[in-house]
PDB file of C-alpha atoms in Angstrom:
ATOM      1  CA  MET A 179      73.086 164.714   3.139  1.00  0.00           C
ATOM      2  CA  THR A 180      69.900 164.910   4.789  1.00  0.00           C
ATOM      3  CA  GLN A 181      69.177 167.792   5.220  1.00  0.00           C
ATOM      4  CA  ILE A 182      70.355 168.945   1.557  1.00  0.00           C
ATOM      5  CA  ILE A 183      67.936 166.910   0.741  1.00  0.00           C
ATOM      6  CA  LYS A 184      64.700 168.292   2.476  1.00  0.00           C
ATOM      7  CA  HIS A 185      65.794 171.733   1.232  1.00  0.00           C
ATOM      8  CA  THR A 186      66.243 170.309  -1.985  1.00  0.00           C
ATOM      9  CA  ASP A 187      63.953 171.170  -5.254  1.00  0.00           C
ATOM     10  CA  ASP A 188      61.789 168.904  -6.544  1.00  0.00           C
ATOM     11  CA  SER A 189      63.350 169.134 -10.657  1.00  0.00           C
ATOM     12  CA  ILE A 190      66.331 168.397  -9.262  1.00  0.00           C
ATOM     13  CA  LEU A 191      65.626 166.218  -6.146  1.00  0.00           C
ATOM     14  CA  TRP A 192      63.068 163.590  -9.281  1.00  0.00           C
ATOM     15  CA  ASP A 193      67.008 164.542 -11.774  1.00  0.00           C
ATOM     16  CA  ASN A 194      68.434 162.065  -8.703  1.00  0.00           C
ATOM     17  CA  PHE A 195      65.694 159.758  -8.221  1.00  0.00           C
ATOM     18  CA  ARG A 196      65.966 159.338 -11.763  1.00  0.00           C
ATOM     19  CA  ASN A 197      69.847 158.575 -11.356  1.00  0.00           C
ATOM     20  CA  GLY A 198      69.205 156.043  -8.581  1.00  0.00           C
ATOM     21  CA  ASN A 199      69.221 158.292  -5.442  1.00  0.00           C
ATOM     22  CA  GLU A 200      67.486 156.804  -2.673  1.00  0.00           C
ATOM     23  CA  ALA A 201      68.048 158.929  -0.320  1.00  0.00           C
ATOM     24  CA  ALA A 202      66.252 161.492  -2.855  1.00  0.00           C
ATOM     25  CA  TYR A 203      64.081 158.807  -3.707  1.00  0.00           C
ATOM     26  CA  THR A 204      62.353 158.846  -0.283  1.00  0.00           C
ATOM     27  CA  GLU A 205      62.377 162.340   0.278  1.00  0.00           C
ATOM     28  CA  LEU A 206      60.073 162.881  -2.768  1.00  0.00           C
ATOM     29  CA  ALA A 207      57.747 160.131  -1.529  1.00  0.00           C
ATOM     30  CA  THR A 208      57.523 161.630   2.062  1.00  0.00           C
ATOM     31  CA  ARG A 209      57.680 165.160   0.262  1.00  0.00           C
ATOM     32  CA  TYR A 210      53.780 164.153  -1.691  1.00  0.00           C
ATOM     33  CA  TYR A 211      52.321 160.875   0.177  1.00  0.00           C
ATOM     34  CA  ARG A 212      49.792 162.516   2.124  1.00  0.00           C
ATOM     35  CA  THR A 213      48.937 165.283  -0.901  1.00  0.00           C
ATOM     36  CA  LEU A 214      48.538 161.759  -3.299  1.00  0.00           C
ATOM     37  CA  LEU A 215      47.042 159.207  -1.135  1.00  0.00           C
ATOM     38  CA  HIS A 216      43.941 163.024   0.163  1.00  0.00           C
ATOM     39  CA  TYR A 217      43.280 162.597  -3.882  1.00  0.00           C
ATOM     40  CA  GLY A 218      42.660 158.588  -3.157  1.00  0.00           C
ATOM     41  CA  LEU A 219      40.263 158.626  -0.708  1.00  0.00           C
ATOM     42  CA  ARG A 220      38.612 161.196  -3.134  1.00  0.00           C
ATOM     43  CA  PHE A 221      38.072 157.713  -5.221  1.00  0.00           C
ATOM     44  CA  THR A 222      36.898 155.482  -2.045  1.00  0.00           C
ATOM     45  CA  PRO A 223      36.389 155.198   1.275  1.00  0.00           C
ATOM     46  CA  ASN A 224      38.741 152.594   1.648  1.00  0.00           C
ATOM     47  CA  VAL A 225      41.640 153.952   2.559  1.00  0.00           C
ATOM     48  CA  GLN A 226      44.313 150.404   2.780  1.00  0.00           C
ATOM     49  CA  ILE A 227      42.973 150.348  -0.825  1.00  0.00           C
ATOM     50  CA  ALA A 228      43.769 153.836  -1.496  1.00  0.00           C
ATOM     51  CA  GLU A 229      47.005 153.086  -0.095  1.00  0.00           C
ATOM     52  CA  ASP A 230      47.899 149.716  -1.393  1.00  0.00           C
ATOM     53  CA  ALA A 231      47.409 151.372  -4.883  1.00  0.00           C
ATOM     54  CA  LEU A 232      50.216 154.653  -3.644  1.00  0.00           C
ATOM     55  CA  GLN A 233      52.513 152.237  -2.048  1.00  0.00           C
ATOM     56  CA  ASP A 234      51.963 150.389  -5.487  1.00  0.00           C
ATOM     57  CA  LEU A 235      52.683 153.715  -7.450  1.00  0.00           C
ATOM     58  CA  LEU A 236      55.595 154.427  -5.697  1.00  0.00           C
ATOM     59  CA  ILE A 237      57.233 151.075  -5.401  1.00  0.00           C
ATOM     60  CA  HIS A 238      56.795 150.859  -9.447  1.00  0.00           C
ATOM     61  CA  LEU A 239      58.484 154.097 -10.450  1.00  0.00           C
ATOM     62  CA  TRP A 240      61.649 152.962  -7.257  1.00  0.00           C
ATOM     63  CA  LEU A 241      61.235 149.351 -10.648  1.00  0.00           C
ATOM     64  CA  HIS A 242      60.831 151.588 -13.362  1.00  0.00           C
ATOM     65  CA  ARG A 243      63.507 155.088 -12.472  1.00  0.00           C
ATOM     66  CA  GLN A 244      65.723 154.944 -15.069  1.00  0.00           C
ATOM     67  CA  ASN A 245      63.078 155.416 -17.780  1.00  0.00           C
ATOM     68  CA  LEU A 246      61.812 158.435 -16.684  1.00  0.00           C
ATOM     69  CA  ASN A 247      62.039 161.920 -18.735  1.00  0.00           C
ATOM     70  CA  ALA A 248      62.216 164.478 -16.752  1.00  0.00           C
ATOM     71  CA  THR A 249      58.701 166.320 -16.135  1.00  0.00           C
ATOM     72  CA  PRO A 250      58.053 169.873 -15.181  1.00  0.00           C
ATOM     73  CA  SER A 251      55.710 169.962 -12.632  1.00  0.00           C
ATOM     74  CA  ILE A 252      56.394 166.684 -10.361  1.00  0.00           C
ATOM     75  CA  LYS A 253      53.838 167.076  -8.542  1.00  0.00           C
ATOM     76  CA  PHE A 254      51.465 166.835 -11.438  1.00  0.00           C
ATOM     77  CA  TYR A 255      53.491 163.600 -12.749  1.00  0.00           C
ATOM     78  CA  LEU A 256      52.834 162.691  -9.397  1.00  0.00           C
ATOM     79  CA  LEU A 257      48.608 163.166  -8.924  1.00  0.00           C
ATOM     80  CA  LYS A 258      48.338 162.172 -12.834  1.00  0.00           C
ATOM     81  CA  SER A 259      50.183 158.357 -12.374  1.00  0.00           C
ATOM     82  CA  TYR A 260      48.336 157.696  -8.559  1.00  0.00           C
ATOM     83  CA  ARG A 261      44.828 158.624 -10.184  1.00  0.00           C
ATOM     84  CA  HIS A 262      45.559 155.817 -12.978  1.00  0.00           C
ATOM     85  CA  ARG A 263      46.555 153.741 -11.329  1.00  0.00           C
ATOM     86  CA  ILE A 264      43.539 154.707  -8.124  1.00  0.00           C
ATOM     87  CA  ILE A 265      41.035 153.987 -11.398  1.00  0.00           C
ATOM     88  CA  LYS A 266      42.764 151.567 -12.854  1.00  0.00           C
ATOM     89  CA  THR A 267      42.336 149.471  -9.488  1.00  0.00           C
ATOM     90  CA  LEU A 268      38.501 150.029  -8.123  1.00  0.00           C
ATOM     91  CA  LYS A 269      37.086 149.308 -11.825  1.00  0.00           C
ATOM     92  CA  PRO A 270      36.452 146.127 -10.933  1.00  0.00           C
ATOM     93  CA  ILE A 271      35.431 147.020  -7.765  1.00  0.00           C
ATOM     94  CA  SER A 272      33.071 149.554  -8.941  1.00  0.00           C
ATOM     95  CA  GLY A 273      32.839 150.438 -12.162  1.00  0.00           C
ATOM     96  CA  GLU A 274      33.718 153.480 -13.505  1.00  0.00           C
ATOM     97  CA  GLU A 275      30.093 155.147 -12.763  1.00  0.00           C
ATOM     98  CA  GLN A 276      30.574 154.198  -8.347  1.00  0.00           C
ATOM     99  CA  LEU A 277      34.095 155.183  -8.826  1.00  0.00           C
ATOM    100  CA  THR A 278      32.266 159.181 -10.018  1.00  0.00           C
ATOM    101  CA  GLU A 279      29.668 158.364  -6.843  1.00  0.00           C
ATOM    102  CA  GLU A 280      33.393 157.996  -4.654  1.00  0.00           C
ATOM    103  CA  PHE A 281      34.784 161.274  -5.143  1.00  0.00           C
ATOM    104  CA  ALA A 282      31.453 162.966  -5.271  1.00  0.00           C
ATOM    105  CA  ASP A 283      30.755 161.815  -1.524  1.00  0.00           C
ATOM    106  CA  SER A 284      34.116 161.737  -0.090  1.00  0.00           C
ATOM    107  CA  TRP A 285      33.469 166.330  -1.033  1.00  0.00           C
ATOM    108  CA  GLN A 286      31.445 166.868   1.920  1.00  0.00           C
ATOM    109  CA  GLU A 287      34.888 165.160   4.097  1.00  0.00           C
ATOM    110  CA  PHE A 288      37.550 167.385   2.480  1.00  0.00           C
ATOM    111  CA  SER A 289      35.574 170.473   2.282  1.00  0.00           C
ATOM    112  CA  SER A 290      36.003 169.248   6.262  1.00  0.00           C
ATOM    113  CA  GLU A 291      39.250 168.498   7.518  1.00  0.00           C
ATOM    114  CA  ASP A 292      40.827 171.447   4.647  1.00  0.00           C
ATOM    115  CA  VAL A 293      40.811 175.863   5.573  1.00  0.00           C
ATOM    116  CA  ILE A 294      39.312 176.994   2.626  1.00  0.00           C
ATOM    117  CA  ILE A 295      39.673 180.927   3.956  1.00  0.00           C
ATOM    118  CA  GLN A 296      40.574 182.448   7.581  1.00  0.00           C
ATOM    119  CA  HIS A 297      38.143 185.401   8.808  1.00  0.00           C
ATOM    120  CA  GLU A 298      36.396 186.448  12.063  1.00  0.00           C
ATOM    121  CA  ASN A 299      33.574 183.871  11.412  1.00  0.00           C
ATOM    122  CA  GLU A 300      35.521 181.041  10.051  1.00  0.00           C
ATOM    123  CA  LEU A 301      33.349 178.398  10.736  1.00  0.00           C
ATOM    124  CA  ASN A 302      29.740 180.081   9.046  1.00  0.00           C
ATOM    125  CA  LEU A 303      31.657 181.321   6.303  1.00  0.00           C
ATOM    126  CA  LYS A 304      33.607 177.670   5.535  1.00  0.00           C
ATOM    127  CA  ASN A 305      29.907 175.989   6.477  1.00  0.00           C
ATOM    128  CA  GLN A 306      28.306 177.615   3.390  1.00  0.00           C
ATOM    129  CA  VAL A 307      31.294 177.225   1.291  1.00  0.00           C
ATOM    130  CA  GLU A 308      30.861 173.693   2.266  1.00  0.00           C
ATOM    131  CA  GLU A 309      27.036 173.624   1.518  1.00  0.00           C
ATOM    132  CA  MET A 310      27.539 175.276  -1.922  1.00  0.00           C
ATOM    133  CA  MET A 311      29.843 172.909  -2.798  1.00  0.00           C
ATOM    134  CA  THR A 312      28.053 169.745  -2.243  1.00  0.00           C
ATOM    135  CA  GLN A 313      25.670 171.027  -4.685  1.00  0.00           C
ATOM    136  CA  LEU A 314      27.712 171.920  -8.139  1.00  0.00           C
ATOM    137  CA  PRO A 315      27.558 169.108 -10.230  1.00  0.00           C
ATOM    138  CA  ILE A 316      30.327 166.255  -9.389  1.00  0.00           C
ATOM    139  CA  ARG A 317      33.342 167.592 -12.485  1.00  0.00           C
ATOM    140  CA  GLN A 318      33.275 170.876 -11.536  1.00  0.00           C
ATOM    141  CA  ARG A 319      33.754 169.203  -7.783  1.00  0.00           C
ATOM    142  CA  GLU A 320      37.027 168.493  -8.729  1.00  0.00           C
ATOM    143  CA  VAL A 321      38.045 170.755 -11.272  1.00  0.00           C
ATOM    144  CA  ILE A 322      38.252 172.721  -8.666  1.00  0.00           C
ATOM    145  CA  TYR A 323      39.914 170.468  -6.518  1.00  0.00           C
ATOM    146  CA  LEU A 324      43.229 170.275  -8.378  1.00  0.00           C
ATOM    147  CA  ARG A 325      43.084 174.087  -8.991  1.00  0.00           C
ATOM    148  CA  PHE A 326      42.586 175.449  -5.257  1.00  0.00           C
ATOM    149  CA  PHE A 327      43.991 172.987  -3.189  1.00  0.00           C
ATOM    150  CA  GLN A 328      46.584 170.884  -5.631  1.00  0.00           C
ATOM    151  CA  GLY A 329      47.707 174.230  -7.422  1.00  0.00           C
ATOM    152  CA  LEU A 330      47.788 172.457 -10.740  1.00  0.00           C
ATOM    153  CA  LYS A 331      47.403 174.684 -14.002  1.00  0.00           C
ATOM    154  CA  SER A 332      43.885 174.493 -16.435  1.00  0.00           C
ATOM    155  CA  GLU A 333      46.776 173.015 -19.171  1.00  0.00           C
ATOM    156  CA  GLU A 334      47.615 170.372 -15.873  1.00  0.00           C
ATOM    157  CA  ILE A 335      43.827 169.499 -15.699  1.00  0.00           C
ATOM    158  CA  GLY A 336      43.489 168.609 -18.899  1.00  0.00           C
ATOM    159  CA  VAL A 337      45.528 166.760 -19.674  1.00  0.00           C
ATOM    160  CA  LEU A 338      44.747 164.343 -16.339  1.00  0.00           C
ATOM    161  CA  LEU A 339      41.226 164.093 -17.405  1.00  0.00           C
ATOM    162  CA  SER A 340      41.538 164.444 -20.683  1.00  0.00           C
ATOM    163  CA  ILE A 341      39.176 167.653 -22.085  1.00  0.00           C
ATOM    164  CA  LYS A 342      40.730 170.653 -23.094  1.00  0.00           C
ATOM    165  CA  PRO A 343      42.275 173.246 -21.376  1.00  0.00           C
ATOM    166  CA  GLN A 344      39.398 175.517 -22.262  1.00  0.00           C
ATOM    167  CA  SER A 345      37.369 172.699 -21.309  1.00  0.00           C
ATOM    168  CA  VAL A 346      39.277 172.860 -18.058  1.00  0.00           C
ATOM    169  CA  SER A 347      38.265 177.138 -17.664  1.00  0.00           C
ATOM    170  CA  ASN A 348      34.979 176.883 -19.497  1.00  0.00           C
ATOM    171  CA  ILE A 349      34.093 174.142 -16.436  1.00  0.00           C
ATOM    172  CA  LEU A 350      35.753 176.428 -13.741  1.00  0.00           C
ATOM    173  CA  GLN A 351      33.601 179.403 -14.932  1.00  0.00           C
ATOM    174  CA  ARG A 352      30.519 177.797 -14.450  1.00  0.00           C
ATOM    175  CA  ALA A 353      31.294 176.327 -11.114  1.00  0.00           C
ATOM    176  CA  LEU A 354      31.662 179.860 -10.400  1.00  0.00           C
ATOM    177  CA  SER A 355      29.006 181.588 -11.897  1.00  0.00           C
ATOM    178  CA  THR A 356      26.857 178.587 -10.023  1.00  0.00           C
ATOM    179  CA  LEU A 357      28.607 180.326  -6.753  1.00  0.00           C
ATOM    180  CA  ARG A 358      27.962 183.771  -7.444  1.00  0.00           C
ATOM    181  CA  SER A 359      24.218 182.657  -8.137  1.00  0.00           C
ATOM    182  CA  MET A 360      24.480 181.228  -4.130  1.00  0.00           C
ATOM    183  CA  TRP A 361      26.647 183.218  -1.980  1.00  0.00           C
ATOM    184  CA  PRO A 362      24.450 185.485   0.902  1.00  0.00           C
ATOM    185  CA  ILE A 363      24.169 189.251  -0.037  1.00  0.00           C
ATOM    186  CA  SER A 364      26.384 190.307   1.814  1.00  0.00           C
ATOM    187  CA  PRO A 365      28.795 193.206   1.120  1.00  0.00           C
ATOM    188  CA  SER A 366      31.183 191.208   3.795  1.00  0.00           C
ATOM    189  CA  PHE A 367      31.100 187.942   2.172  1.00  0.00           C
ATOM    190  CA  SER A 368      30.753 189.184  -1.329  1.00  0.00           C
ATOM    191  CA  PHE A 369      34.364 190.893  -0.888  1.00  0.00           C
ATOM    192  CA  ILE A 370      35.751 187.470   0.837  1.00  0.00           C
ATOM    193  CA  PHE A 371      34.333 185.092  -1.573  1.00  0.00           C
ATOM    194  CA  TYR A 372      35.502 187.589  -4.841  1.00  0.00           C
ATOM    195  CA  SER A 373      38.986 187.621  -3.617  1.00  0.00           C
ATOM    196  CA  PHE A 374      39.045 184.217  -2.941  1.00  0.00           C
ATOM    197  CA  PHE A 375      37.755 182.617  -6.130  1.00  0.00           C
ATOM    198  CA  GLU A 376      39.787 186.132  -8.068  1.00  0.00           C
ATOM    199  CA  ILE A 377      42.605 184.181  -9.074  1.00  0.00           C
ATOM    200  CA  ILE A 378      41.392 181.886 -11.727  1.00  0.00           C
ATOM    201  CA  LEU A 379      39.741 184.133 -13.574  1.00  0.00           C
TER     202      LEU A 379
END
């Protein structure tokens, strides 16, 4: 049973979990724990707060599993639920403006943890990308994070951030335009840049 669970599709796990299957619930929690915590740390550097909010979410899901609906994207559902919970937790502490600043401050940490380009000159290239990302507006950074590093669609990001899908596309286009203008004028760097970002055009 354990081996089957580990290789089971998300949607099947979700249905089994909603029907009270503890193994399915455990596998889903294990599969997405790190992803969710990583996202939560974009809003606060306090690991304990992020973990507590995540634990509260997981407990809530289990207790209310019979009331949950089927969903086409488990990852999106969990990210949305966790985002709502952690912002609700942090608002009394720091206010929404401080939350925005925390997300901005955390970008450098996020960039240093995730390899976004593979190249023989990888370290130098990654440092340049990190530096350029820090110069983007905060909303653009979060949209890029959700689009590239969490793989969400524009429609899903729109729901998550309470904006229209077209607004998401506009934000991405503005971000790309800004990044292109900052990109070093070098044939090899330009090729890598376009290869990396062309997937959302």
